[in-house]
Coordinates of C-alpha atoms in Angstrom, one line a residue:
M10 CA 139.2 121.8 22.0
Q11 CA 139.8 122.6 25.7
L12 CA 136.7 124.1 27.3
S13 CA 136.9 125.6 30.8
R14 CA 134.1 126.2 33.3
I15 CA 135.6 129.0 35.3
Y16 CA 132.5 131.1 35.9
A17 CA 130.4 128.0 36.4
S18 CA 132.8 127.0 39.2
L19 CA 131.9 130.0 41.3
P20 CA 129.4 129.4 44.1
E21 CA 126.0 128.1 43.1
Q22 CA 124.3 131.5 43.5
F23 CA 126.1 132.9 40.5
S24 CA 124.5 130.7 37.9
A25 CA 122.0 127.9 37.3
P26 CA 123.0 124.6 35.5
L27 CA 121.1 123.8 32.4
T28 CA 120.1 120.6 30.5
P29 CA 120.6 121.5 26.8
T30 CA 117.3 121.5 24.9
P31 CA 117.6 119.8 21.5
L32 CA 116.5 121.9 18.5
R33 CA 114.2 120.4 15.9
N34 CA 116.4 120.9 12.8
P35 CA 119.4 123.2 13.4
Q36 CA 121.2 124.5 10.4
I37 CA 124.1 126.9 10.1
V38 CA 123.4 130.2 8.3
A39 CA 126.8 131.7 9.0
L40 CA 130.0 130.3 10.6
N41 CA 132.8 132.8 11.3
E42 CA 135.7 130.6 10.3
P43 CA 138.5 133.1 11.0
L44 CA 137.1 133.6 14.5
A45 CA 136.7 129.9 15.0
R46 CA 140.4 129.3 14.1
E47 CA 141.4 132.2 16.4
L48 CA 139.6 130.4 19.2
G49 CA 141.3 127.1 18.3
L50 CA 138.0 125.6 17.1
D51 CA 137.9 123.3 14.0
P52 CA 135.3 124.7 11.5
D53 CA 134.8 121.2 10.1
W54 CA 133.9 119.8 13.5
L55 CA 131.6 122.8 14.2
R56 CA 129.6 121.7 11.0
S57 CA 129.4 118.1 12.2
P58 CA 126.3 116.8 14.1
A59 CA 128.3 117.1 17.4
G60 CA 129.3 120.7 16.4
L61 CA 125.7 121.6 15.6
A62 CA 124.7 120.3 19.0
F63 CA 127.4 122.4 20.6
L64 CA 126.5 125.6 18.7
G65 CA 122.7 125.2 18.9
Q66 CA 122.1 123.8 22.3
G67 CA 125.4 124.1 24.2
S68 CA 126.1 120.4 24.3
R69 CA 129.8 120.2 25.4
P70 CA 132.0 117.2 24.2
D71 CA 132.9 116.5 27.8
G72 CA 129.2 116.4 28.9
T73 CA 129.5 119.2 31.3
S74 CA 126.3 121.3 31.7
P75 CA 126.2 124.9 30.4
V76 CA 124.8 127.5 32.8
A77 CA 122.5 130.5 32.9
M78 CA 124.2 133.5 34.6
A79 CA 122.3 135.4 37.3
Y80 CA 122.1 139.2 37.2
A81 CA 119.8 142.1 37.9
G82 CA 119.6 145.5 36.3
H83 CA 118.2 149.0 36.0
Q84 CA 115.9 148.9 32.9
F85 CA 115.2 152.4 31.7
G86 CA 115.9 153.6 35.2
H87 CA 113.7 151.1 37.0
F88 CA 115.5 148.4 39.1
V89 CA 114.6 144.8 38.5
P90 CA 116.3 142.6 41.2
S91 CA 116.4 139.4 39.2
L92 CA 116.8 139.1 35.4
G93 CA 119.5 136.6 34.4
D94 CA 120.0 134.7 31.2
G95 CA 116.4 134.1 30.2
R96 CA 117.1 132.8 26.7
A97 CA 120.9 132.4 26.8
M98 CA 123.6 130.2 28.3
L99 CA 127.3 130.3 29.0
V100 CA 128.7 127.1 27.4
G101 CA 132.1 127.7 28.9
E102 CA 135.4 129.5 28.3
V103 CA 138.1 128.8 25.7
T104 CA 141.7 130.1 25.5
D105 CA 142.3 131.6 22.1
R106 CA 145.6 131.6 20.2
A107 CA 146.7 134.9 21.9
R108 CA 146.2 133.1 25.3
R109 CA 143.2 135.2 26.1
L110 CA 140.2 133.6 27.9
R111 CA 137.0 134.0 25.9
D112 CA 133.4 133.1 26.8
I113 CA 131.2 131.1 24.4
H114 CA 127.7 132.1 24.9
L115 CA 124.4 131.2 23.1
K116 CA 121.3 133.3 22.8
G117 CA 118.0 131.8 21.7
S118 CA 119.0 128.4 23.1
G119 CA 115.9 127.7 25.2
P120 CA 114.3 128.3 28.5
T121 CA 116.2 128.8 31.8
P122 CA 115.3 129.3 35.4
F123 CA 115.4 133.1 34.6
S124 CA 113.0 132.9 31.6
R125 CA 110.2 134.6 33.5
R126 CA 107.5 132.7 31.6
G127 CA 109.2 133.4 28.3
D128 CA 110.0 130.7 25.7
G129 CA 113.7 131.1 25.9
R130 CA 114.0 131.3 22.1
A131 CA 115.1 134.0 19.7
A132 CA 113.7 135.0 16.3
L133 CA 116.0 134.7 13.3
G134 CA 115.8 138.4 12.4
P135 CA 117.3 139.8 15.6
V136 CA 119.9 137.0 15.6
L137 CA 121.1 138.1 12.1
R138 CA 121.0 141.7 13.2
E139 CA 123.4 141.0 16.1
Y140 CA 125.7 138.9 13.9
V141 CA 125.9 141.7 11.3
V142 CA 126.3 144.6 13.7
S143 CA 128.7 143.0 16.1
E144 CA 131.0 141.9 13.4
A145 CA 130.8 145.4 11.8
M146 CA 131.7 146.9 15.1
H147 CA 134.8 144.7 15.2
A148 CA 135.8 145.7 11.7
L149 CA 135.4 149.4 12.8
G150 CA 137.9 148.8 15.6
I151 CA 135.4 149.1 18.4
P152 CA 135.5 146.7 21.4
T153 CA 132.6 144.3 21.1
T154 CA 131.3 140.9 21.5
R155 CA 131.9 138.8 18.4
A156 CA 129.6 136.5 16.4
L157 CA 130.9 133.0 15.9
A158 CA 127.8 131.5 14.3
A159 CA 124.1 132.1 13.5
L160 CA 121.8 129.2 13.1
T161 CA 118.2 128.5 12.3
T162 CA 116.4 126.1 14.6
G163 CA 113.8 124.5 12.4
E164 CA 111.2 125.8 14.8
S165 CA 108.9 128.9 14.9
V166 CA 108.7 131.4 17.6
M167 CA 105.7 133.6 18.4
R168 CA 106.4 137.3 18.7
E169 CA 103.8 139.6 17.1
T170 CA 103.6 137.0 14.4
M171 CA 105.1 133.5 13.9
Q172 CA 108.7 133.8 12.9
P173 CA 111.5 131.4 12.2
G174 CA 113.7 130.7 15.2
G175 CA 117.4 131.3 15.4
V176 CA 120.4 131.0 17.7
I177 CA 123.5 133.3 17.8
V178 CA 126.8 132.1 19.2
R179 CA 128.7 135.0 20.6
I180 CA 132.1 135.4 22.0
A181 CA 133.2 137.9 24.7
S182 CA 136.0 138.6 27.1
S183 CA 133.4 138.1 29.8
H184 CA 129.6 138.3 30.1
V185 CA 129.8 139.8 33.6
R186 CA 127.7 143.0 33.6
V187 CA 127.1 145.9 36.0
G188 CA 123.8 144.1 36.7
T189 CA 125.7 141.0 37.9
F190 CA 127.2 143.1 40.7
Q191 CA 123.7 144.6 41.4
Y192 CA 122.2 141.2 41.7
F193 CA 124.2 140.4 44.8
A194 CA 124.3 143.9 46.3
A195 CA 120.5 144.1 46.2
Q196 CA 120.4 141.0 48.4
G197 CA 123.0 142.5 50.8
D198 CA 125.4 139.7 49.9
T199 CA 128.7 141.5 50.2
Q200 CA 130.6 138.3 50.2
S201 CA 129.3 137.4 46.7
V202 CA 130.1 140.9 45.5
R203 CA 133.7 140.4 46.7
I204 CA 133.9 137.0 45.0
L205 CA 132.6 138.5 41.8
A206 CA 135.0 141.4 42.0
D207 CA 138.0 139.1 42.6
H208 CA 136.9 137.0 39.7
V209 CA 136.7 140.0 37.4
I210 CA 140.1 141.4 38.5
G211 CA 141.7 138.0 38.1
R212 CA 140.3 137.5 34.6
L213 CA 140.1 141.0 33.1
Y214 CA 142.3 143.3 35.1
P215 CA 145.1 141.1 36.7
E216 CA 147.4 144.1 36.9
L217 CA 145.1 145.5 39.6
S218 CA 145.5 142.7 42.1
D219 CA 148.6 144.1 43.7
T220 CA 147.4 147.7 44.0
E221 CA 146.7 149.3 47.4
N222 CA 142.9 149.1 46.9
P223 CA 142.1 146.7 44.1
Y224 CA 138.4 147.3 44.3
L225 CA 138.8 151.1 43.9
A226 CA 141.3 150.4 41.0
L227 CA 138.6 148.1 39.4
L228 CA 136.0 150.9 39.5
E229 CA 138.5 153.3 38.0
A230 CA 139.5 150.8 35.3
V231 CA 135.9 150.0 34.3
T232 CA 135.1 153.7 34.3
A233 CA 138.0 154.4 31.9
R234 CA 137.1 151.5 29.5
Q235 CA 133.4 152.6 29.4
A236 CA 134.3 156.2 28.7
K237 CA 136.6 155.2 25.8
L238 CA 134.0 152.8 24.5
V239 CA 131.1 155.3 24.4
A240 CA 133.4 157.9 22.8
R241 CA 134.1 155.4 20.0
W242 CA 130.4 154.8 19.6
M243 CA 129.7 158.5 19.2
L244 CA 132.5 158.9 16.6
V245 CA 130.8 156.4 14.2
G246 CA 127.2 157.5 15.0
F247 CA 126.2 154.3 16.9
I248 CA 123.2 154.3 19.1
H249 CA 123.1 151.3 21.5
G250 CA 119.4 151.8 22.2
V251 CA 119.1 149.9 25.4
M252 CA 121.9 151.0 27.8
N253 CA 120.4 149.3 30.8
T254 CA 122.9 148.2 33.5
D255 CA 122.4 144.6 32.6
N256 CA 123.6 145.5 29.1
M257 CA 126.9 147.2 30.2
S258 CA 129.8 144.8 30.2
I259 CA 132.5 145.0 32.9
A260 CA 135.0 144.1 30.1
G261 CA 134.3 147.4 28.3
E262 CA 132.9 145.7 25.2
T263 CA 129.7 146.5 23.3
I264 CA 127.2 143.9 24.3
D265 CA 123.5 143.2 23.4
F266 CA 122.5 144.5 20.0
G267 CA 118.7 144.5 20.3
P268 CA 117.3 147.8 19.1
C269 CA 120.7 149.3 18.2
A270 CA 121.1 151.5 15.1
F271 CA 123.5 153.9 13.3
L272 CA 122.7 157.5 12.5
D273 CA 121.8 158.4 9.0
A274 CA 121.2 162.2 9.2
Y275 CA 122.9 163.7 12.3
D276 CA 120.5 164.4 15.2
P277 CA 121.8 164.3 18.8
A278 CA 118.3 163.6 20.0
K279 CA 117.8 160.6 17.7
V280 CA 116.2 157.5 19.2
F281 CA 115.4 154.4 17.2
S282 CA 114.4 152.0 20.0
F283 CA 110.6 151.7 20.1
I284 CA 110.6 151.1 23.8
D285 CA 112.6 154.2 24.6
Q286 CA 109.6 156.5 24.5
N287 CA 111.3 159.3 26.6
G288 CA 114.7 159.4 24.8
R289 CA 116.6 158.2 27.8
Y290 CA 119.2 156.5 25.5
A291 CA 119.2 159.0 22.6
Y292 CA 122.5 159.3 20.7
G293 CA 123.6 162.4 22.6
N294 CA 122.6 161.1 26.0
Q295 CA 124.9 158.0 25.9
P296 CA 127.9 159.5 27.8
D297 CA 125.6 160.6 30.6
M298 CA 123.9 157.3 30.7
A299 CA 127.2 155.4 30.8
L300 CA 128.2 157.5 33.8
W301 CA 124.9 156.9 35.5
N302 CA 125.3 153.1 35.0
L303 CA 128.8 153.4 36.5
G304 CA 127.3 155.1 39.5
R305 CA 125.2 152.0 40.1
L306 CA 128.3 149.9 39.9
A307 CA 130.1 152.1 42.4
E308 CA 127.2 151.7 44.8
T309 CA 127.6 147.9 44.8
L310 CA 131.3 148.2 45.5
L311 CA 131.1 150.7 48.4
P312 CA 131.4 148.0 51.2
L313 CA 134.6 146.8 49.5
L314 CA 136.2 150.2 49.1
D315 CA 136.4 151.2 52.8
T316 CA 134.8 150.1 56.1
N317 CA 133.9 153.7 56.6
H318 CA 130.9 154.5 54.4
E319 CA 131.6 158.2 54.0
R320 CA 135.2 157.5 52.9
A321 CA 134.0 154.8 50.5
V322 CA 131.5 157.3 49.0
E323 CA 134.2 159.9 48.5
Q324 CA 136.5 157.4 46.9
A325 CA 133.8 156.2 44.5
K326 CA 133.0 159.8 43.6
S327 CA 136.6 160.5 42.9
A328 CA 136.8 157.4 40.6
L329 CA 133.6 158.4 38.7
M330 CA 134.8 162.0 38.3
R331 CA 137.5 160.6 36.0
F332 CA 134.9 159.7 33.4
D333 CA 134.6 163.1 31.8
G334 CA 138.3 163.6 31.4
V335 CA 138.8 160.2 29.8
F336 CA 135.8 160.5 27.5
N337 CA 136.7 164.1 26.4
E338 CA 140.2 163.1 25.6
A339 CA 139.1 160.1 23.5
Y340 CA 136.3 162.0 21.9
L341 CA 138.3 165.1 20.9
G342 CA 141.2 162.9 19.8
G343 CA 138.8 161.0 17.6
W344 CA 137.4 164.2 16.2
R345 CA 140.8 165.4 15.3
R346 CA 141.5 162.2 13.4
K347 CA 138.1 162.4 11.6
L348 CA 138.9 165.9 10.5
G349 CA 142.5 165.2 9.4
L350 CA 144.2 167.0 12.2
A351 CA 147.4 165.7 13.6
L352 CA 148.4 168.8 15.6
E353 CA 146.4 170.0 18.6
E354 CA 145.0 173.5 18.8
D355 CA 142.7 175.1 21.4
G356 CA 139.9 175.8 18.9
D357 CA 139.6 172.2 17.7
A358 CA 136.7 171.3 19.9
R359 CA 134.8 174.4 18.8
L360 CA 135.5 173.5 15.2
A361 CA 134.1 170.0 15.6
G362 CA 131.1 171.4 17.4
R363 CA 130.3 173.9 14.7
L364 CA 130.4 171.1 12.1
L365 CA 127.9 169.1 14.1
T366 CA 125.6 172.1 14.3
A367 CA 125.8 172.6 10.6
M368 CA 125.1 168.9 10.1
H369 CA 122.1 169.0 12.3
R370 CA 120.7 172.1 10.6
G371 CA 121.4 170.7 7.2
E372 CA 120.3 167.2 8.0
A373 CA 123.5 165.9 6.6
D374 CA 124.4 162.2 6.6
F375 CA 126.8 161.5 9.4
T376 CA 128.9 158.9 7.7
L377 CA 129.2 160.3 4.2
T378 CA 130.0 163.8 5.5
F379 CA 133.3 162.7 6.9
R380 CA 134.1 160.5 4.0
R381 CA 133.5 163.4 1.5
L382 CA 135.6 165.7 3.6
G383 CA 138.4 163.3 3.1
D384 CA 137.9 163.7 -0.7
V385 CA 138.0 167.5 -0.3
V386 CA 141.5 167.2 1.2
R387 CA 142.7 165.2 -1.8
G388 CA 141.0 167.0 -4.6
G389 CA 140.0 170.4 -3.2
Q390 CA 136.5 170.2 -4.7
T391 CA 133.7 170.8 -2.1
G392 CA 130.6 170.2 -4.3
E393 CA 130.0 166.6 -3.2
V394 CA 130.2 167.3 0.6
M395 CA 128.1 170.5 0.3
S396 CA 125.4 168.5 -1.6
L397 CA 124.8 166.5 1.6
F398 CA 123.6 169.6 3.4
G399 CA 120.2 171.2 3.2
P400 CA 119.6 175.0 3.2
G401 CA 120.6 177.1 6.2
S402 CA 123.5 175.0 7.4
K403 CA 126.2 177.5 6.6
I404 CA 128.5 174.6 5.8
E405 CA 130.5 176.7 3.3
D406 CA 131.7 179.0 6.1
W407 CA 132.8 176.1 8.2
I408 CA 134.6 174.4 5.3
G409 CA 136.6 177.6 4.8
D410 CA 137.7 177.7 8.4
W411 CA 138.5 174.0 8.4
Q412 CA 140.7 174.4 5.3
A413 CA 142.5 177.3 7.0
R414 CA 143.1 175.0 10.0
L415 CA 144.4 172.2 7.7
D416 CA 146.8 174.7 6.2
R417 CA 148.6 174.9 9.6
E418 CA 149.2 171.1 9.6
E419 CA 152.8 170.1 9.0
R420 CA 152.1 167.3 6.6
S421 CA 151.0 166.6 3.0
A422 CA 147.5 166.5 1.8
E423 CA 148.0 162.9 0.7
A424 CA 149.0 161.9 4.3
C425 CA 146.0 163.7 5.7
H426 CA 143.6 162.1 3.2
A427 CA 145.0 158.6 3.9
D428 CA 144.5 159.1 7.7
M429 CA 141.0 160.4 7.2
Q430 CA 139.9 157.6 5.0
A431 CA 141.4 155.1 7.5
T432 CA 139.3 156.7 10.2
N433 CA 136.0 157.5 8.6
P434 CA 134.2 154.4 7.3
R435 CA 132.7 154.4 3.8
I436 CA 129.9 152.0 5.0
I437 CA 128.2 151.3 8.2
P438 CA 125.4 148.8 9.0
R439 CA 122.6 151.1 7.8
N440 CA 119.2 150.4 9.3
H441 CA 117.4 150.0 6.0
R442 CA 120.0 147.6 4.6
I443 CA 119.6 145.4 7.8
E444 CA 115.9 145.4 7.5
E445 CA 116.1 144.4 3.8
M446 CA 118.5 141.6 4.7
I447 CA 116.2 140.4 7.5
R448 CA 113.1 140.3 5.2
S449 CA 115.0 138.3 2.6
A450 CA 116.4 135.9 5.2
V451 CA 113.0 135.3 6.8
A452 CA 111.7 134.4 3.3
G453 CA 114.6 131.9 2.9
D454 CA 117.1 134.0 0.9
Y455 CA 120.4 134.5 2.8
A456 CA 122.4 136.0 -0.1
P457 CA 121.7 139.6 1.0
F458 CA 122.9 138.7 4.6
H459 CA 126.2 137.3 3.3
R460 CA 126.8 140.2 0.9
L461 CA 126.1 142.7 3.6
T462 CA 128.3 140.9 6.1
E463 CA 131.2 140.6 3.6
A464 CA 131.0 144.3 2.7
L465 CA 131.0 145.5 6.3
S466 CA 134.1 143.5 7.0
H467 CA 136.0 146.1 4.9
P468 CA 134.4 149.4 6.0
F469 CA 137.3 151.7 5.1
E470 CA 137.9 150.4 1.5
D471 CA 136.7 152.2 -1.5
R472 CA 134.3 149.8 -3.3
T473 CA 131.3 150.0 -5.6
D474 CA 128.7 147.8 -3.9
G475 CA 125.8 150.1 -3.3
F476 CA 125.9 149.8 0.5
E477 CA 127.1 153.3 1.3
A478 CA 124.0 155.2 0.1
P479 CA 121.7 156.7 2.8
P480 CA 118.1 155.6 2.7
T481 CA 115.6 157.3 0.5
A482 CA 112.5 158.9 2.2
H483 CA 110.5 155.7 1.9
E484 CA 113.4 153.5 3.0
Q485 CA 114.0 155.2 6.3
V486 CA 113.8 153.1 9.4
K487 CA 112.2 155.0 12.3
N488 CA 112.0 152.3 14.9
T489 CA 114.0 149.3 16.0
F490 CA 112.9 146.5 18.3
C491 CA 114.6 144.1 20.7
G492 CA 112.7 141.3 19.0
T493 CA 114.7 138.3 20.2

């Protein structure tokens, strides 16, 4: 295993070195062996005492110290100038089998200089939630951090009650965030902003290094990645829950799965996160919030864009104005695929919007609606999909118009059905299943966690495993919590 320390080699203001804190009795709950091999890591070594020390406390074989990364962030619109890895560490970077550089990062590994009087630990429940949801997002084809391992620590952490502790080992293209840029910009440290931007370009966007204005090109590239990412979230009903600037990755990957959730019944105003009392990060607000966050990134880059402030502002505005076009193209394209449409017609956006209106009125399940529409294409029977809708939805009128639209497609029903079922998942990480899994795990039974993780690794396959059903009235989860 060849571990780099590229980020840790940046000037000292970028991170703080750590002395790994031993865990009382670390045990592996889950080890993602395919991912380990993709990273060139030996699963047998990872299960050894040295591997456990590496996964649980960041002890590198070469003895080099892990680091806690510095960053700031807007949290629910309020700027906090110093946040940083308060319960996490960057162990280092590894080059995977595709020659891509990937971060190895622990959460729940102990206190750091950024812990702000916290214990630096994580509870097992949120660790398993992040493992399940991040791997499910990967299986859905959505850019995301990955889960390499989940461990118990043999220690308890105090949240509202005493809970078993856990550590998650996550993998990312980078853990640099919008808030990382904000950390230095807030101090007026333009040189560090420039060093950080050069680091990001070299690592994530090397094709930009020879452009006329690499920093403007960086803003444009990050804007495009985020627009596409949020469109993909929306197309599967994902609600991040805490879209603060410190939780927005410059790599365009989904990061930090604290109070995240997936829609059951469609509702554009749906909020799960208990701390989001005003609905800032509601499902339907996510594109606007992503653009708002990108505006904060643009502010940090202004001194690099042009020596003339007014020209820099205009360049930044021009870059940000590309967000809507990229988002709308990805979103509408996704909707066409979800509805089995290969051709493009001017009325497709309205057709999709009418379906969402019917789903909202009829409180229809987001995931199953599209899966059942695929069955309609193959069999022609509408009973199952219509049974998902309550009274007043007028879904039958919409289905007639959709079928007329499908009749204008130049391909077979079989091809249309195959495309829809490869686009619309049968199962998602439903909130009530995650809560059931966490309750069992905290009680010492990890079998539900493993069953759920395995099922979610094949989200588009037709199976009979019971995970696709929406929650009953008493199973509904109304609030989620950061919890770690």
